[in-house]
């Protein structure tokens, strides 16, 4: 029946996620970097995420500069990291009627010599106890089907690009994750 098929699909997706994450976490990661305009890249990622989102109550938006922000990334692997953050944000907001997800790109500048990408939501936020261990394997919070591999894999993927990813503590509702990448086009 339909219920069995749904369960089988979910088990397949979890197994696939575990296998992909284990490769990302085990050091078998080989990046194939190309020069990318991160603004165009983020717009495409957000648009595709919006198209595949089944939540009518969710607004997914992006804020990117009009000028190109160039970086050397592996588009497939970098997208996986962004998809993990977007999926986490969407799952955190699943019970809300006014869910908002925003991806923002800030180019490097004189006072901040790195490219910054933030993924924010207006969900319930993260408990303080979980915030300290978010990027560890098997740590999850508030997700019905979370297995605790997504953020650990995201951290590994971003670090392989020479960057960092962190949860930004805030007094406002929701959660924000910030990715910082080195400016310039030299491979790390």
mmCIF file of C-alpha atoms in Angstrom:
data_model
loop_
_atom_site.group_PDB
_atom_site.id
_atom_site.type_symbol
_atom_site.label_atom_id
_atom_site.label_comp_id
_atom_site.label_asym_id
_atom_site.label_seq_id
_atom_site.Cartn_x
_atom_site.Cartn_y
_atom_site.Cartn_z
ATOM 1 C CA UNK A 1 0.000 0.000 0.000
ATOM 2 C CA UNK A 2 0.829 3.650 -0.015
ATOM 3 C CA UNK A 3 1.997 3.626 3.588
ATOM 4 C CA UNK A 4 4.528 0.847 2.944
ATOM 5 C CA UNK A 5 5.841 2.669 -0.129
ATOM 6 C CA UNK A 6 6.257 5.899 1.878
ATOM 7 C CA UNK A 7 8.154 4.005 4.581
ATOM 8 C CA UNK A 8 10.344 2.259 2.003
ATOM 9 C CA UNK A 9 11.114 5.595 0.318
ATOM 10 C CA UNK A 10 12.055 7.162 3.641
ATOM 11 C CA UNK A 11 14.318 4.207 4.523
ATOM 12 C CA UNK A 12 15.969 4.424 1.100
ATOM 13 C CA UNK A 13 16.536 8.174 1.518
ATOM 14 C CA UNK A 14 17.986 7.698 5.002
ATOM 15 C CA UNK A 15 20.294 4.918 3.782
ATOM 16 C CA UNK A 16 21.413 7.025 0.831
ATOM 17 C CA UNK A 17 22.018 9.961 3.178
ATOM 18 C CA UNK A 18 24.080 7.813 5.547
ATOM 19 C CA UNK A 19 26.204 6.431 2.710
ATOM 20 C CA UNK A 20 26.847 9.861 1.177
ATOM 21 C CA UNK A 21 27.549 11.426 4.563
ATOM 22 C CA UNK A 22 29.939 8.636 5.541
ATOM 23 C CA UNK A 23 31.990 9.314 2.396
ATOM 24 C CA UNK A 24 31.982 13.039 3.158
ATOM 25 C CA UNK A 25 33.023 12.419 6.756
ATOM 26 C CA UNK A 26 35.641 9.734 6.090
ATOM 27 C CA UNK A 27 38.098 11.793 4.095
ATOM 28 C CA UNK A 28 37.234 10.331 0.691
ATOM 29 C CA UNK A 29 36.189 13.784 -0.505
ATOM 30 C CA UNK A 30 37.786 15.004 -3.741
ATOM 31 C CA UNK A 31 36.741 18.448 -4.889
ATOM 32 C CA UNK A 32 36.521 19.398 -8.551
ATOM 33 C CA UNK A 33 36.621 23.170 -8.300
ATOM 34 C CA UNK A 34 35.606 25.588 -10.996
ATOM 35 C CA UNK A 35 35.163 29.351 -10.975
ATOM 36 C CA UNK A 36 31.560 30.203 -10.123
ATOM 37 C CA UNK A 37 29.602 33.407 -9.599
ATOM 38 C CA UNK A 38 28.202 32.603 -6.153
ATOM 39 C CA UNK A 39 25.316 35.044 -6.654
ATOM 40 C CA UNK A 40 24.045 33.188 -9.719
ATOM 41 C CA UNK A 41 24.789 29.866 -8.050
ATOM 42 C CA UNK A 42 22.792 30.727 -4.901
ATOM 43 C CA UNK A 43 19.863 32.058 -6.914
ATOM 44 C CA UNK A 44 19.751 28.755 -8.838
ATOM 45 C CA UNK A 45 19.966 26.693 -5.624
ATOM 46 C CA UNK A 46 17.179 28.694 -3.957
ATOM 47 C CA UNK A 47 14.957 28.597 -7.046
ATOM 48 C CA UNK A 48 15.308 24.835 -7.359
ATOM 49 C CA UNK A 49 14.684 24.372 -3.634
ATOM 50 C CA UNK A 50 11.570 26.549 -3.937
ATOM 51 C CA UNK A 51 10.320 24.502 -6.929
ATOM 52 C CA UNK A 52 10.709 21.222 -5.030
ATOM 53 C CA UNK A 53 9.316 22.481 -1.746
ATOM 54 C CA UNK A 54 5.859 21.135 -1.033
ATOM 55 C CA UNK A 55 5.183 23.581 1.798
ATOM 56 C CA UNK A 56 2.708 26.212 0.678
ATOM 57 C CA UNK A 57 3.235 28.091 3.950
ATOM 58 C CA UNK A 58 6.946 28.691 3.299
ATOM 59 C CA UNK A 59 8.598 31.709 1.690
ATOM 60 C CA UNK A 60 12.106 31.021 0.417
ATOM 61 C CA UNK A 61 14.101 34.057 -0.680
ATOM 62 C CA UNK A 62 17.613 35.166 -1.528
ATOM 63 C CA UNK A 63 19.579 38.377 -1.173
ATOM 64 C CA UNK A 64 22.591 38.566 -3.492
ATOM 65 C CA UNK A 65 24.644 41.497 -4.802
ATOM 66 C CA UNK A 66 24.180 42.606 -8.394
ATOM 67 C CA UNK A 67 27.927 42.359 -9.103
ATOM 68 C CA UNK A 68 29.545 38.917 -9.498
ATOM 69 C CA UNK A 69 31.059 37.280 -6.409
ATOM 70 C CA UNK A 70 33.563 34.807 -7.818
ATOM 71 C CA UNK A 71 34.825 31.771 -5.968
ATOM 72 C CA UNK A 72 36.473 28.450 -6.767
ATOM 73 C CA UNK A 73 34.096 25.744 -5.595
ATOM 74 C CA UNK A 74 33.023 22.242 -6.441
ATOM 75 C CA UNK A 75 29.421 23.070 -7.423
ATOM 76 C CA UNK A 76 28.063 19.596 -6.645
ATOM 77 C CA UNK A 77 29.634 19.346 -3.194
ATOM 78 C CA UNK A 78 28.981 22.970 -2.254
ATOM 79 C CA UNK A 79 25.366 22.581 -3.289
ATOM 80 C CA UNK A 80 25.039 19.533 -1.027
ATOM 81 C CA UNK A 81 26.190 21.641 1.911
ATOM 82 C CA UNK A 82 23.659 24.370 1.060
ATOM 83 C CA UNK A 83 20.900 21.821 0.512
ATOM 84 C CA UNK A 84 21.596 20.366 3.980
ATOM 85 C CA UNK A 85 21.234 23.807 5.556
ATOM 86 C CA UNK A 86 18.062 24.597 3.581
ATOM 87 C CA UNK A 87 16.479 21.227 4.395
ATOM 88 C CA UNK A 88 17.255 21.663 8.082
ATOM 89 C CA UNK A 89 15.722 25.141 8.047
ATOM 90 C CA UNK A 90 12.614 23.907 6.222
ATOM 91 C CA UNK A 91 12.176 20.984 8.611
ATOM 92 C CA UNK A 92 12.556 23.315 11.598
ATOM 93 C CA UNK A 93 9.704 25.457 10.255
ATOM 94 C CA UNK A 94 7.363 22.635 9.264
ATOM 95 C CA UNK A 95 4.724 23.461 11.901
ATOM 96 C CA UNK A 96 4.628 27.184 11.156
ATOM 97 C CA UNK A 97 2.054 28.961 9.037
ATOM 98 C CA UNK A 98 4.414 31.819 8.088
ATOM 99 C CA UNK A 99 7.750 30.073 7.574
ATOM 100 C CA UNK A 100 10.542 32.147 6.046
ATOM 101 C CA UNK A 101 13.918 30.933 4.799
ATOM 102 C CA UNK A 102 16.481 33.426 3.516
ATOM 103 C CA UNK A 103 19.844 32.862 1.861
ATOM 104 C CA UNK A 104 22.087 35.933 1.851
ATOM 105 C CA UNK A 105 25.426 36.458 0.088
ATOM 106 C CA UNK A 106 27.851 39.136 1.215
ATOM 107 C CA UNK A 107 31.016 39.690 -0.832
ATOM 108 C CA UNK A 108 34.429 40.105 0.730
ATOM 109 C CA UNK A 109 35.438 43.616 1.628
ATOM 110 C CA UNK A 110 38.199 45.606 3.286
ATOM 111 C CA UNK A 111 36.842 45.000 6.787
ATOM 112 C CA UNK A 112 35.839 41.384 6.206
ATOM 113 C CA UNK A 113 38.264 39.542 3.899
ATOM 114 C CA UNK A 114 35.987 36.587 3.234
ATOM 115 C CA UNK A 115 32.802 35.797 1.358
ATOM 116 C CA UNK A 116 29.858 35.216 3.665
ATOM 117 C CA UNK A 117 26.707 33.187 3.018
ATOM 118 C CA UNK A 118 23.962 32.959 5.622
ATOM 119 C CA UNK A 119 20.978 30.615 5.711
ATOM 120 C CA UNK A 120 18.329 31.892 8.139
ATOM 121 C CA UNK A 121 14.883 30.756 9.181
ATOM 122 C CA UNK A 122 12.197 32.019 11.537
ATOM 123 C CA UNK A 123 11.579 28.633 13.145
ATOM 124 C CA UNK A 124 11.735 27.800 16.840
ATOM 125 C CA UNK A 125 15.531 28.125 16.994
ATOM 126 C CA UNK A 126 17.961 25.719 18.576
ATOM 127 C CA UNK A 127 18.167 24.813 22.251
ATOM 128 C CA UNK A 128 21.340 26.169 23.879
ATOM 129 C CA UNK A 129 22.363 22.657 24.916
ATOM 130 C CA UNK A 130 22.352 21.454 21.282
ATOM 131 C CA UNK A 131 24.114 24.525 19.853
ATOM 132 C CA UNK A 132 27.491 23.484 21.263
ATOM 133 C CA UNK A 133 27.466 20.071 19.586
ATOM 134 C CA UNK A 134 25.525 20.740 16.366
ATOM 135 C CA UNK A 135 28.294 19.718 14.006
ATOM 136 C CA UNK A 136 29.007 16.390 15.681
ATOM 137 C CA UNK A 137 27.859 13.154 14.087
ATOM 138 C CA UNK A 138 24.436 11.888 15.265
ATOM 139 C CA UNK A 139 23.439 15.146 16.957
ATOM 140 C CA UNK A 140 19.981 16.307 15.885
ATOM 141 C CA UNK A 141 17.294 18.537 17.322
ATOM 142 C CA UNK A 142 13.577 18.895 16.722
ATOM 143 C CA UNK A 143 13.409 16.907 13.491
ATOM 144 C CA UNK A 144 11.117 13.945 13.176
ATOM 145 C CA UNK A 145 13.344 12.083 10.716
ATOM 146 C CA UNK A 146 16.778 13.588 11.456
ATOM 147 C CA UNK A 147 19.708 11.207 11.842
ATOM 148 C CA UNK A 148 22.355 13.756 12.789
ATOM 149 C CA UNK A 149 24.669 13.503 9.794
ATOM 150 C CA UNK A 150 23.720 16.536 7.697
ATOM 151 C CA UNK A 151 25.475 19.281 9.662
ATOM 152 C CA UNK A 152 28.579 17.157 10.262
ATOM 153 C CA UNK A 153 28.793 16.521 6.505
ATOM 154 C CA UNK A 154 28.100 20.198 5.766
ATOM 155 C CA UNK A 155 30.973 21.229 8.040
ATOM 156 C CA UNK A 156 33.318 18.780 6.320
ATOM 157 C CA UNK A 157 32.283 19.996 2.843
ATOM 158 C CA UNK A 158 32.712 23.673 3.707
ATOM 159 C CA UNK A 159 36.063 23.063 5.412
ATOM 160 C CA UNK A 160 37.242 21.167 2.313
ATOM 161 C CA UNK A 161 36.596 24.437 0.437
ATOM 162 C CA UNK A 162 38.843 26.268 2.914
ATOM 163 C CA UNK A 163 35.882 27.808 4.706
ATOM 164 C CA UNK A 164 34.020 27.618 7.985
ATOM 165 C CA UNK A 165 30.391 27.103 8.949
ATOM 166 C CA UNK A 166 28.874 28.049 12.268
ATOM 167 C CA UNK A 167 25.571 28.590 14.015
ATOM 168 C CA UNK A 168 25.120 32.277 14.802
ATOM 169 C CA UNK A 169 23.581 32.764 18.231
ATOM 170 C CA UNK A 170 20.862 35.392 18.285
ATOM 171 C CA UNK A 171 18.125 36.752 20.504
ATOM 172 C CA UNK A 172 15.654 36.634 17.656
ATOM 173 C CA UNK A 173 13.463 33.700 16.763
ATOM 174 C CA UNK A 174 14.848 31.127 14.367
ATOM 175 C CA UNK A 175 18.310 29.951 13.444
ATOM 176 C CA UNK A 176 21.078 31.343 11.277
ATOM 177 C CA UNK A 177 24.027 29.439 9.891
ATOM 178 C CA UNK A 178 26.965 31.376 8.452
ATOM 179 C CA UNK A 179 29.428 30.071 5.886
ATOM 180 C CA UNK A 180 32.669 31.993 5.401
ATOM 181 C CA UNK A 181 34.855 31.317 2.372
ATOM 182 C CA UNK A 182 38.247 32.791 1.594
ATOM 183 C CA UNK A 183 38.073 35.630 -0.915
ATOM 184 C CA UNK A 184 39.921 35.273 -4.180
ATOM 185 C CA UNK A 185 40.257 32.467 -6.647
ATOM 186 C CA UNK A 186 43.313 30.640 -5.380
ATOM 187 C CA UNK A 187 42.584 26.992 -4.541
ATOM 188 C CA UNK A 188 42.976 26.115 -0.876
#
